[in-house]
Coordinates of N, CA and C in Angstrom, one line a residue:
T1 N 127.2 94.8 108.2 CA 128.5 94.1 108.3 C 128.3 92.8 107.7
C2 N 129.3 92.4 106.8 CA 129.1 91.2 106.1 C 130.4 90.3 106.3
S3 N 130.4 89.0 106.6 CA 131.4 88.3 106.9 C 131.4 87.2 106.0
H4 N 132.5 87.0 105.1 CA 132.4 86.2 104.1 C 133.2 84.7 104.8
Q5 N 132.4 83.7 104.5 CA 132.8 82.5 105.2 C 133.2 81.4 104.2
S6 N 133.1 81.5 102.9 CA 133.4 80.5 101.9 C 133.6 81.2 100.6
P7 N 134.4 80.6 100.1 CA 135.0 81.1 98.7 C 133.9 81.4 97.8
L8 N 132.9 80.6 97.6 CA 131.9 80.6 96.7 C 130.4 80.9 97.2
S9 N 130.0 80.4 98.3 CA 128.8 80.1 98.5 C 128.2 80.9 100.0
H10 N 129.1 81.0 101.1 CA 128.4 81.3 102.4 C 128.9 82.7 102.9
F11 N 128.0 83.4 103.4 CA 128.4 84.5 104.1 C 127.4 84.8 105.2
T12 N 127.7 85.7 106.1 CA 126.7 86.1 107.1 C 126.9 87.8 107.2
C13 N 125.5 88.2 107.0 CA 125.5 89.6 107.0 C 124.4 90.1 108.4
S14 N 125.2 91.0 108.9 CA 124.4 91.3 110.2 C 124.2 92.9 110.2
H15 N 122.9 93.2 110.3 CA 122.3 94.7 110.2 C 121.9 95.1 111.5
Q16 N 122.3 96.2 112.0 CA 121.8 96.8 113.4 C 121.5 98.1 113.2
S17 N 120.2 98.5 113.9 CA 119.9 99.8 113.7 C 119.2 100.2 115.1
P18 N 119.0 101.3 115.3 CA 118.5 101.8 116.8 C 117.1 101.0 117.1
L19 N 116.4 100.7 116.1 CA 115.0 100.0 116.3 C 114.9 98.4 116.2
S20 N 115.8 98.1 115.4 CA 115.8 96.7 114.8 C 117.1 96.1 114.8
H21 N 117.0 94.7 114.7 CA 118.3 94.0 114.4 C 118.0 92.9 113.4
F22 N 118.7 92.8 112.4 CA 118.6 91.9 111.3 C 119.9 91.0 111.3
T23 N 119.7 89.6 111.1 CA 120.8 88.7 110.9 C 120.4 87.8 109.5
C24 N 121.2 87.9 108.7 CA 121.0 87.1 107.3 C 122.1 86.1 107.1
S25 N 121.7 84.8 106.9 CA 122.8 83.8 106.6 C 122.5 83.2 105.2
H26 N 123.6 83.3 104.4 CA 123.4 82.7 103.1 C 123.7 81.3 103.1
Q27 N 122.8 80.5 102.4 CA 123.1 79.1 102.9 C 123.3 78.2 101.4
S28 N 123.3 78.8 100.5 CA 123.7 78.4 99.1 C 124.2 79.3 98.2
P29 N 125.1 78.9 97.2 CA 125.7 80.0 96.2 C 124.8 80.8 95.6
L30 N 123.6 80.3 95.2 CA 122.6 81.0 94.4 C 121.3 81.6 95.2
S31 N 120.8 80.8 95.8 CA 119.4 80.7 96.2 C 118.8 80.9 97.6
H32 N 119.5 80.2 98.5 CA 118.9 80.1 99.8 C 119.5 80.8 101.0
F33 N 118.7 81.6 101.6 CA 119.2 82.2 103.0 C 118.1 82.4 103.9
T34 N 118.5 82.6 105.2 CA 117.4 82.7 106.1 C 117.8 84.0 106.8
C35 N 116.6 84.9 107.1 CA 116.8 86.3 107.7 C 116.0 86.0 108.8
S36 N 116.6 86.7 110.0 CA 115.7 86.7 111.2 C 116.0 88.3 111.7
H37 N 114.6 88.6 112.2 CA 114.5 90.1 112.5 C 114.0 89.8 114.2
Q38 N 114.7 90.6 114.9 CA 114.5 90.6 116.2 C 114.4 92.1 116.7
S39 N 113.3 92.5 117.4 CA 113.1 94.0 118.0 C 112.7 93.6 119.3
P40 N 112.6 94.7 120.1 CA 112.1 94.5 121.7 C 110.7 94.0 121.7
L41 N 110.0 94.1 120.7 CA 108.5 93.8 120.8 C 108.1 92.6 119.8
S42 N 109.1 91.9 119.1 CA 108.7 91.0 118.1 C 109.8 90.3 117.6
H43 N 109.3 89.1 117.1 CA 110.5 88.3 116.2 C 110.0 88.0 114.9
F44 N 110.9 88.0 114.0 CA 110.5 87.8 112.6 C 111.5 86.5 112.3
T45 N 111.0 85.6 111.2 CA 112.0 84.7 110.8 C 111.5 84.7 109.3
C46 N 112.4 85.0 108.3 CA 112.2 84.8 107.1 C 113.0 83.9 106.3
T47 N 112.3 83.0 105.4 CA 113.2 81.9 104.7 C 113.0 82.1 103.2
H48 N 114.2 82.2 102.5 CA 114.1 82.4 101.2 C 113.8 81.0 100.6
H49 N 112.7 80.9 99.4 CA 112.2 79.6 99.1 C 112.2 79.7 97.5
S50 N 112.8 80.6 96.9 CA 112.9 80.6 95.3 C 114.3 80.1 95.0
P51 N 114.3 79.2 94.2 CA 115.7 78.7 93.7 C 116.5 79.5 92.9
L52 N 116.1 80.4 92.2 CA 116.9 81.1 91.2 C 116.6 82.8 91.5
S53 N 115.5 83.0 92.1 CA 115.3 84.5 92.4 C 115.3 85.0 93.8
L54 N 115.7 86.1 94.1 CA 115.8 86.7 95.3 C 114.5 87.4 95.6
S55 N 113.5 87.1 94.9 CA 112.1 88.1 95.2 C 111.1 87.4 95.9
H56 N 111.1 86.3 96.2 CA 110.1 85.6 97.0 C 110.5 85.0 98.5
F57 N 109.7 85.3 99.3 CA 110.3 85.1 100.5 C 108.8 84.5 101.5
T58 N 109.0 83.8 102.4 CA 108.0 83.3 103.4 C 108.3 84.0 104.8
C59 N 107.5 84.7 105.4 CA 108.0 85.3 106.7 C 107.1 84.7 107.7
S60 N 107.3 84.5 108.8 CA 106.4 83.9 109.9 C 106.9 84.8 111.1
H61 N 105.9 85.2 111.7 CA 106.2 86.1 112.9 C 105.6 85.4 114.3
Q62 N 106.4 85.2 115.0 CA 105.8 84.7 116.5 C 106.2 85.5 117.7
S63 N 105.3 85.7 118.5 CA 105.5 86.4 119.6 C 104.6 85.9 120.7
P64 N 104.9 86.0 122.1 CA 104.0 85.5 123.1 C 102.7 85.8 122.9
L65 N 102.1 86.8 122.1 CA 100.8 87.2 122.1 C 100.2 86.9 120.8
S66 N 100.9 86.5 119.6 CA 100.3 86.7 118.5 C 101.1 85.7 117.4
H67 N 100.6 85.6 116.4 CA 101.4 85.0 115.0 C 101.0 85.6 113.6
F68 N 102.2 85.8 112.9 CA 102.1 86.5 111.8 C 102.4 85.6 110.6
T69 N 101.7 85.5 109.5 CA 102.2 85.1 108.2 C 102.2 86.2 107.1
C70 N 103.4 86.2 106.6 CA 103.8 87.3 105.7 C 104.2 86.5 104.2
S71 N 103.6 87.3 103.1 CA 104.0 86.6 102.0 C 104.5 88.0 101.1
H72 N 105.7 87.7 100.7 CA 106.2 88.6 99.7 C 105.8 88.7 98.4
Q73 N 105.3 90.0 98.0 CA 104.6 90.0 96.7 C 105.3 90.7 95.7
S74 N 106.6 91.5 95.9 CA 107.3 92.3 95.1 C 108.9 92.1 95.4
P75 N 109.6 92.2 94.5 CA 111.1 91.8 94.7 C 111.7 92.7 95.6
L76 N 111.2 94.0 95.6 CA 112.0 94.9 96.5 C 111.0 95.7 97.5
S77 N 109.8 95.9 97.3 CA 108.9 96.8 97.8 C 107.8 96.6 98.8
H78 N 107.0 95.5 98.4 CA 105.8 95.3 99.0 C 105.5 94.0 99.7
F79 N 105.1 94.0 101.0 CA 104.8 92.8 101.8 C 103.4 93.0 102.1
T80 N 102.6 91.8 102.3 CA 101.3 91.8 102.7 C 101.4 90.8 103.9
C81 N 101.0 91.1 105.2 CA 101.1 90.3 106.4 C 99.5 90.2 106.9
S82 N 99.2 89.0 107.2 CA 97.9 88.7 107.7 C 98.1 88.1 109.1
H83 N 97.4 88.5 110.1 CA 97.6 87.9 111.4 C 96.2 87.4 111.9
Q84 N 96.2 86.1 112.6 CA 95.0 85.8 113.0 C 95.3 85.1 114.2
S85 N 94.6 85.3 115.3 CA 94.7 84.7 116.5 C 93.2 84.5 117.2
P86 N 93.2 83.7 118.2 CA 91.8 83.4 118.9 C 91.3 84.8 119.3
L87 N 92.0 85.8 119.6 CA 91.2 86.8 120.2 C 91.2 88.2 119.3
S88 N 92.1 88.2 118.2 CA 92.1 89.4 117.2 C 92.6 89.0 116.0
H89 N 92.3 90.1 115.1 CA 92.6 89.8 113.6 C 93.6 91.2 113.4
F90 N 94.7 90.8 112.5 CA 95.5 91.9 112.3 C 95.8 92.0 110.8
T91 N 95.9 93.1 110.2 CA 96.4 93.1 108.8 C 97.8 94.0 108.6
C92 N 98.7 93.5 108.0 CA 99.8 94.2 108.1 C 100.3 94.6 106.7
S93 N 100.7 95.9 106.5 CA 101.2 96.3 105.2 C 102.6 96.7 105.2
H94 N 103.5 96.4 104.4 CA 105.0 96.5 104.6 C 105.3 97.3 103.2
H95 N 106.0 98.3 103.4 CA 106.5 99.0 102.1 C 107.9 99.2 102.4
S96 N 108.8 99.4 101.2 CA 110.1 99.4 101.4 C 110.7 100.7 100.6
T97 N 111.6 101.3 101.3 CA 112.2 102.3 100.7 C 113.6 102.3 100.8
L98 N 114.3 103.4 100.3 CA 115.8 103.3 100.6 C 116.3 103.9 101.8
S99 N 115.5 104.0 102.7 CA 116.1 104.5 104.3 C 116.5 103.4 104.9
L100 N 116.9 103.6 106.1 CA 117.3 102.7 107.0 C 116.0 101.9 107.6
P101 N 116.2 100.7 107.8 CA 115.1 99.7 108.2 C 114.7 100.1 109.8
H102 N 113.2 100.3 109.6 CA 112.5 100.3 111.0 C 111.0 99.9 110.7
F103 N 110.5 99.7 111.7 CA 109.1 99.2 111.8 C 108.2 100.1 112.6
T104 N 107.0 100.6 111.8 CA 106.2 101.3 112.8 C 105.0 100.7 112.6
Y105 N 104.2 100.7 113.8 CA 103.1 100.0 114.2 C 101.9 101.0 114.6
S106 N 100.8 100.8 113.9 CA 99.7 101.6 114.4 C 98.5 100.8 114.8
H107 N 97.7 100.8 115.7 CA 96.7 100.1 116.0 C 95.3 101.0 115.8
H108 N 94.3 100.3 115.1 CA 93.1 101.0 115.0 C 92.0 99.8 115.3
S109 N 91.1 100.2 116.5 CA 90.2 99.4 116.7 C 89.0 99.3 115.8
S110 N 88.3 98.2 115.6 CA 87.4 98.2 114.8 C 86.0 98.1 115.7
L111 N 84.9 97.7 115.1 CA 83.6 97.7 115.8 C 83.7 96.8 116.9
S112 N 84.6 95.8 117.1 CA 84.7 94.8 118.2 C 86.0 95.1 118.8
L113 N 86.2 95.1 120.0 CA 87.4 95.0 120.8 C 88.4 94.0 120.4
L114 N 87.8 92.8 119.8 CA 88.6 91.8 119.6 C 89.2 91.8 118.0
H115 N 88.9 92.9 117.4 CA 89.5 93.1 115.8 C 90.1 94.4 116.0
Y116 N 91.3 94.2 115.3 CA 92.3 95.4 115.2 C 92.7 95.5 113.7
L117 N 93.2 96.5 113.4 CA 94.1 96.7 112.3 C 95.4 97.4 112.4
I118 N 96.4 96.6 111.8 CA 97.8 97.2 112.2 C 98.3 97.6 110.9
F119 N 98.9 98.8 110.7 CA 99.7 99.2 109.6 C 101.2 99.2 110.0
C120 N 101.9 98.4 109.5 CA 103.3 98.2 109.6 C 104.1 98.8 108.4
S121 N 104.8 99.8 108.8 CA 105.6 100.5 107.7 C 107.1 100.0 107.9
H122 N 107.6 99.3 107.0 CA 108.9 98.7 107.0 C 109.7 99.4 105.9
H123 N 110.8 100.1 106.3 CA 111.5 100.8 105.4 C 113.0 100.3 105.4
S124 N 113.6 99.7 104.2 CA 114.8 99.2 104.3 C 115.5 99.6 102.9
P125 N 116.8 99.4 103.0 CA 117.4 99.5 101.6 C 117.3 98.6 100.6
R126 N 117.7 98.6 99.5 CA 117.4 97.5 98.5 C 118.1 96.3 98.9

């Protein structure tokens, strides 16, 4: 759902799916917008920081138990997320397809109980 708020520059898009909620706010005519993802288990905030391109994002994840930092590596498809906390380590891999957005998390314990590997499968339309 998109709501146009200004003749040239501003609009608000809200996406809702059974497993996740997205809200995107366009902040300038060409370049900047902020996207926030909220799900029952996590919160994401994505800030567009590329002046002329829609292909670069900085994403930060904050939850009561963890912190995530995500770097956008491809205009449409690939994300790499690294998690570091005093108690554990996580690695996140995001891949985008043309299906509806959702997140899948799988945990695998390493040699230590304080180390984990997370694979996050992120599917979203273009």
